[in-house]
Amino acid sequence: MGYRFEAGRIYRMPTHFGAAHGPRQLPDDIAVDPKRGPRRLSVAASFLTDPAALERHLPDGFTLAEPVVTVEFHHMTDIDWLAGRGYTMIWVTWPATFVGRRDRATGKFLAVIWENLADPIITGRDEIGHPKLYAEIAEPRRCNGAQICAAGWMGFRFLELEVSQLRDAESDRRSAASDGTLMLKYTPRTGAWGEADLCQVTLTPAADPDNHIEQRQTGVGTVRFHKASWSDLPTMHHVVNALAALPVIEARGGAVTLSRGGKSYRDQRVLL
Amino acid sequence: MGYRFEAGRIYRMPTHFGAAHGPRQLPDDIAVDPKRGPRRLSVAASFLTDPAALERHLPDGFTLAEPVVTVEFHHMTDIDWLAGRGYTMIWVTWPATFVGRRDRATGKFLAVIWENLADPIITGRDEIGHPKLYAEIAEPRRCNGAQICAAGWMGFRFLELEVSQLRDAESDRRSAASDGTLMLKYTPRTGAWGEADLCQVTLTPAADPDNHIEQRQTGVGTVRFHKASWSDLPTMHHVVNALAALPVIEARGGAVTLSRGGKSYRDQRVLL
Amino acid sequence: MGYRFEAGRIYRMPTHFGAAHGPRQLPDDIAVDPKRGPRRLSVAASFLTDPAALERHLPDGFTLAEPVVTVEFHHMTDIDWLAGRGYTMIWVTWPATFVGRRDRATGKFLAVIWENLADPIITGRDEIGHPKLYAEIAEPRRCNGAQICAAGWMGFRFLELEVSQLRDAESDRRSAASDGTLMLKYTPRTGAWGEADLCQVTLTPAADPDNHIEQRQTGVGTVRFHKASWSDLPTMHHVVNALAALPVIEARGGAVTLSRGGKSYRDQRVLL
Amino acid sequence: MGYRFEAGRIYRMPTHFGAAHGPRQLPDDIAVDPKRGPRRLSVAASFLTDPAALERHLPDGFTLAEPVVTVEFHHMTDIDWLAGRGYTMIWVTWPATFVGRRDRATGKFLAVIWENLADPIITGRDEIGHPKLYAEIAEPRRCNGAQICAAGWMGFRFLELEVSQLRDAESDRRSAASDGTLMLKYTPRTGAWGEADLCQVTLTPAADPDNHIEQRQTGVGTVRFHKASWSDLPTMHHVVNALAALPVIEARGGAVTLSRGGKSYRDQRVLL
């Protein structure tokens, strides 16, 4: 007879054992307080680059708003949907505007994410359209007054980020007016190699009312992507090398932020 | 201006940095010999279970062909698309028949795969419809004449498999007539929680002419799934618990196989 | 001509490349503040056991002071000698008194330590006499109001500890008068198998003036060691099984403590 | 009353739970065949260096026999004392002669070992005098006809070794007459910082009758140590930097060897 999908419940491959728990679907008997967790140590640095180089990495329908690349490490603990465990994610973004048939939005264009845990990679790619890849990510560490982050794959370190000369800052991020975070959800078509089953712009609206910043420091930020051969990074050398090829025209500062709480991205939506 | 997708090339998220190398798309200058790699140590065990219990985990359009569950560990090295690296995968299958509007096929129904590397999880889910999840997988080891395998997640061991009393066997697997391996590719729809963007049956045709078995032993196989709480396995306790709940009515033997070579799954196709 | 050992400098194997940096010997140009780091999340639970069973695990010269076993997870970050990195250690102790030819001391007898980083295992065994072994240790996590810890080796989970029903407590630990922590440093003799090159009692004096407790909660503690076969834990099943065999007569409470700062153990000394 | 050490049995810290199993002491009921395991894939490369530079890393009593450094990766599986598991070790050696008060021996001077498992690090340091440190070691992989090895620590890659242009070779290693492998066992004295409890030369005699070479290829070898800051490798930058500072005057070839079987080092002895 086989099983039937239960209406209104999120499924992921494999679907054959029932709906799947995850960030957007927790067991009913688990008390969740979106103001308490996750705890998040964020380390970010930005740089000005060549707009023409950056535009080559924007999909159809997008225009560059400002040629400034930001790389952020988010070391998270106390994550409710992981039963209190944690993981780290790295975001690479730049400001852009999307104009579609129906929708228009300006915000951070989320070009790539690396994470050191497969579970959020799977849920994020499938449910949100997060462009997530796997990396080994060192726990952020503070040494000689600088906050130091690094990421690699199978022992090849491809990214180093450091924020030094840290000083306390206002805990309000100066955030430009933004509609949120923009990304491209893409699923290749099985058998018809080169075609897509899905290619759509998705948006995370800007509001995140349960996220509370506890401490914020700013400083001098440096980012370095290391060029890789295919043999070093056989599934993602093209990503790393494209980022390594962006000229660093000017450093645009760094920040270290401690925060708590946040949303589940259930408000994620497709733009047309 | 943004980038354009190059025709005939496989892309994966993030698509913004060019087409992506992977199992089905290697750099042009890499010489690949599908007869040489990967090298594969496979350890498998089967058991007879209750057909009614198993049918509850078959999707629409499928009927159970035989209530025998097979769990296989494939420890692979010398993988061309990983530049010679390796990883391990675990397959859980049972025989089934799919009847669609147009197509009909009988073969192994691939219910779930675990792998210990995120890269093939991403490529397999997106390009093939492989129902892949992440697990920590111990290297198969031989101790006191038995081949021992185990898998866990964040330190919780959920699967143990052992093949003991090993004796040499004919290297031809007795394979029933089969159209190949059947699975369900599924992508949830962003924002419309509970709906699907994609839900389709895909088939790996049975032929794999470059795979060559070098040695084969058979023995007594035992499989044990360990029941987990949500807190132990917050994203996949439902999968493990469903398998742990299948009664083992009778052991149906085990095998340890060394083989070499194999295909890229470029022949994967959608059934209608 | 070969090298000479530099006087007053700590060396470890291999000694051929100069004195070795570590917890008790940092580079001269590194500013260290023993009041600031490490940060430490400690999770502890105790139980009353059978004194006769416990005495069988005390070396010559020791007598049991109280048949209460305490297991503590110390998750440390911001460690100066690791350039800001961290690791986790697990201590198993019970109160004992040592009476030697010259010295007498009462304190915690440190029966075994597990750590998830080889570097402090090496420095601690060699320089201090810390009875350190390696384990995979999960980051402590809080789930449904309980603090949960676990440790394993190659996927075999041998220890689980949980402190639940947490409530705020005075930040002063009620510490019985203690001379410090007692342990046995032992080095086997090469070639003369079964003999020892070194077998001496060492003491960490109790004072640790730079350690500052920031927060302390107490609750109900449970500890569980899982019995292992030789095949599960081929180098330490005897340790785990001896601890698993201790009867838990009564739980004696648990605690979760956040603290900061601490000493380098340069005050460690040999008792005679 | 406390425990007594059992005569003739090997103990390691912690000694309180009985004698310890390990490479030189297996359970009585485990059948061991030293001709069958471990299986070993060895990848080695040598280079000629400046004798004066090398001599600075020889301890008292040693003289350099030839200024040729050899770095070997040994990827081992099917290890009996690990119940069939495996690990990888890296040896750095050069030929030297030891002249003591009583003994004289010429052979490989074993300057440093890195291993990716703590258990053999502990047993080797304590029982043998092996100068073992921990490293993350990639599984050797073959890519484009070359065998590639690498090692790092917490994501900092400090060693790369490659053997290319491989061709089959005689399976007998041309081994110069050798008394075996020489090393310095050293234990620092607790409390008397800078002094040693133990500083002795130990020897592994050359004979290893159960080791059988199954296949051997030779080729062009390259070795590269990467200079590290203290912050990169806070416990062993001095080791890596000393090796990185050795000039590579001339490559001296490489080899890839498959072998099986070997001894337990129970024949290890102290030289005087």
PDB file of C-alpha atoms in Angstrom, chain C residues 56-153:
ATOM      1  CA  ARG C  56      41.226  -1.934  44.945  1.00  0.00           C
ATOM      2  CA  HIS C  57      42.080   0.976  42.643  1.00  0.00           C
ATOM      3  CA  LEU C  58      44.318   2.866  45.066  1.00  0.00           C
ATOM      4  CA  PRO C  59      48.073   2.499  44.792  1.00  0.00           C
ATOM      5  CA  ASP C  60      50.405   1.631  47.610  1.00  0.00           C
ATOM      6  CA  GLY C  61      50.619   4.324  50.283  1.00  0.00           C
ATOM      7  CA  PHE C  62      47.078   5.612  49.755  1.00  0.00           C
ATOM      8  CA  THR C  63      43.999   5.146  51.910  1.00  0.00           C
ATOM      9  CA  LEU C  64      40.473   5.998  50.925  1.00  0.00           C
ATOM     10  CA  ALA C  65      39.044   9.075  52.652  1.00  0.00           C
ATOM     11  CA  GLU C  66      35.454   8.744  51.460  1.00  0.00           C
ATOM     12  CA  PRO C  67      33.875   6.317  48.957  1.00  0.00           C
ATOM     13  CA  VAL C  68      32.514   9.035  46.673  1.00  0.00           C
ATOM     14  CA  VAL C  69      33.496   9.099  43.010  1.00  0.00           C
ATOM     15  CA  THR C  70      33.313  12.387  41.129  1.00  0.00           C
ATOM     16  CA  VAL C  71      33.378  12.642  37.333  1.00  0.00           C
ATOM     17  CA  GLU C  72      33.951  16.117  35.879  1.00  0.00           C
ATOM     18  CA  PHE C  73      33.911  17.349  32.284  1.00  0.00           C
ATOM     19  CA  HIS C  74      35.919  20.549  31.802  1.00  0.00           C
ATOM     20  CA  HIS C  75      35.253  22.169  28.441  1.00  0.00           C
ATOM     21  CA  MET C  76      37.960  24.804  28.074  1.00  0.00           C
ATOM     22  CA  THR C  77      38.422  27.576  25.530  1.00  0.00           C
ATOM     23  CA  ASP C  78      40.769  30.571  25.290  1.00  0.00           C
ATOM     24  CA  ILE C  79      43.790  28.593  26.455  1.00  0.00           C
ATOM     25  CA  ASP C  80      46.900  30.759  26.319  1.00  0.00           C
ATOM     26  CA  TRP C  81      49.456  28.027  25.605  1.00  0.00           C
ATOM     27  CA  LEU C  82      47.332  26.769  22.685  1.00  0.00           C
ATOM     28  CA  ALA C  83      47.219  30.290  21.210  1.00  0.00           C
ATOM     29  CA  GLY C  84      43.573  30.661  22.143  1.00  0.00           C
ATOM     30  CA  ARG C  85      42.343  27.215  21.172  1.00  0.00           C
ATOM     31  CA  GLY C  86      40.541  24.841  23.511  1.00  0.00           C
ATOM     32  CA  TYR C  87      39.932  21.239  24.430  1.00  0.00           C
ATOM     33  CA  THR C  88      37.940  19.188  26.913  1.00  0.00           C
ATOM     34  CA  MET C  89      39.139  17.052  29.789  1.00  0.00           C
ATOM     35  CA  ILE C  90      37.350  14.540  31.987  1.00  0.00           C
ATOM     36  CA  TRP C  91      38.560  13.890  35.529  1.00  0.00           C
ATOM     37  CA  VAL C  92      37.660  10.892  37.670  1.00  0.00           C
ATOM     38  CA  THR C  93      38.570  11.427  41.320  1.00  0.00           C
ATOM     39  CA  TRP C  94      37.842  10.275  44.840  1.00  0.00           C
ATOM     40  CA  PRO C  95      39.140  11.545  48.196  1.00  0.00           C
ATOM     41  CA  ALA C  96      42.233   9.826  49.544  1.00  0.00           C
ATOM     42  CA  THR C  97      45.194  10.284  51.832  1.00  0.00           C
ATOM     43  CA  PHE C  98      48.782   9.554  50.905  1.00  0.00           C
ATOM     44  CA  VAL C  99      51.373   8.746  53.542  1.00  0.00           C
ATOM     45  CA  GLY C 100      54.908   8.459  52.230  1.00  0.00           C
ATOM     46  CA  ARG C 101      58.336   8.161  53.812  1.00  0.00           C
ATOM     47  CA  ARG C 102      58.558  11.915  54.145  1.00  0.00           C
ATOM     48  CA  ASP C 103      55.277  13.464  52.993  1.00  0.00           C
ATOM     49  CA  ARG C 104      51.646  13.180  53.901  1.00  0.00           C
ATOM     50  CA  ALA C 105      48.763  14.704  51.965  1.00  0.00           C
ATOM     51  CA  THR C 106      45.005  14.442  51.745  1.00  0.00           C
ATOM     52  CA  GLY C 107      43.017  15.494  48.722  1.00  0.00           C
ATOM     53  CA  LYS C 108      41.449  14.325  45.490  1.00  0.00           C
ATOM     54  CA  PHE C 109      43.011  11.180  44.106  1.00  0.00           C
ATOM     55  CA  LEU C 110      43.033  11.665  40.348  1.00  0.00           C
ATOM     56  CA  ALA C 111      42.494   8.165  39.014  1.00  0.00           C
ATOM     57  CA  VAL C 112      42.204   8.824  35.287  1.00  0.00           C
ATOM     58  CA  ILE C 113      41.842  11.738  32.866  1.00  0.00           C
ATOM     59  CA  TRP C 114      40.480  11.628  29.334  1.00  0.00           C
ATOM     60  CA  GLU C 115      41.159  14.443  26.892  1.00  0.00           C
ATOM     61  CA  ASN C 116      40.239  15.056  23.267  1.00  0.00           C
ATOM     62  CA  LEU C 117      43.568  16.566  22.218  1.00  0.00           C
ATOM     63  CA  ALA C 118      46.899  14.775  22.103  1.00  0.00           C
ATOM     64  CA  ASP C 119      49.070  17.774  22.936  1.00  0.00           C
ATOM     65  CA  PRO C 120      47.956  18.202  26.556  1.00  0.00           C
ATOM     66  CA  ILE C 121      47.960  14.419  26.935  1.00  0.00           C
ATOM     67  CA  ILE C 122      51.659  14.391  26.062  1.00  0.00           C
ATOM     68  CA  THR C 123      52.619  17.408  28.168  1.00  0.00           C
ATOM     69  CA  GLY C 124      50.482  16.290  31.110  1.00  0.00           C
ATOM     70  CA  ARG C 125      51.725  12.706  31.220  1.00  0.00           C
ATOM     71  CA  ASP C 126      55.366  13.666  30.836  1.00  0.00           C
ATOM     72  CA  GLU C 127      55.636  16.805  32.935  1.00  0.00           C
ATOM     73  CA  ILE C 128      52.947  16.367  35.608  1.00  0.00           C
ATOM     74  CA  GLY C 129      52.176  12.675  35.918  1.00  0.00           C
ATOM     75  CA  HIS C 130      48.612  13.224  34.777  1.00  0.00           C
ATOM     76  CA  PRO C 131      47.096   9.783  33.961  1.00  0.00           C
ATOM     77  CA  LYS C 132      45.713  11.013  30.638  1.00  0.00           C
ATOM     78  CA  LEU C 133      44.113   8.943  27.907  1.00  0.00           C
ATOM     79  CA  TYR C 134      42.436  10.005  24.691  1.00  0.00           C
ATOM     80  CA  ALA C 135      38.683  10.137  24.135  1.00  0.00           C
ATOM     81  CA  GLU C 136      36.294  11.693  21.655  1.00  0.00           C
ATOM     82  CA  ILE C 137      34.339  14.108  23.843  1.00  0.00           C
ATOM     83  CA  ALA C 138      31.105  15.770  22.791  1.00  0.00           C
ATOM     84  CA  GLU C 139      30.791  19.466  23.532  1.00  0.00           C
ATOM     85  CA  PRO C 140      28.595  19.777  26.618  1.00  0.00           C
ATOM     86  CA  ARG C 141      25.071  20.647  25.521  1.00  0.00           C
ATOM     87  CA  ARG C 142      21.953  21.787  27.319  1.00  0.00           C
ATOM     88  CA  CYS C 143      18.707  20.129  26.327  1.00  0.00           C
ATOM     89  CA  ASN C 144      15.348  20.281  28.103  1.00  0.00           C
ATOM     90  CA  GLY C 145      16.953  21.900  31.135  1.00  0.00           C
ATOM     91  CA  ALA C 146      19.696  19.322  31.601  1.00  0.00           C
ATOM     92  CA  GLN C 147      23.413  19.626  30.880  1.00  0.00           C
ATOM     93  CA  ILE C 148      24.517  16.549  28.920  1.00  0.00           C
ATOM     94  CA  CYS C 149      28.057  15.219  28.386  1.00  0.00           C
ATOM     95  CA  ALA C 150      29.393  12.101  26.696  1.00  0.00           C
ATOM     96  CA  ALA C 151      32.690  10.482  25.739  1.00  0.00           C
ATOM     97  CA  GLY C 152      33.719   7.645  23.460  1.00  0.00           C
ATOM     98  CA  TRP C 153      36.583   6.135  21.527  1.00  0.00           C
TER      99      TRP C 153
END
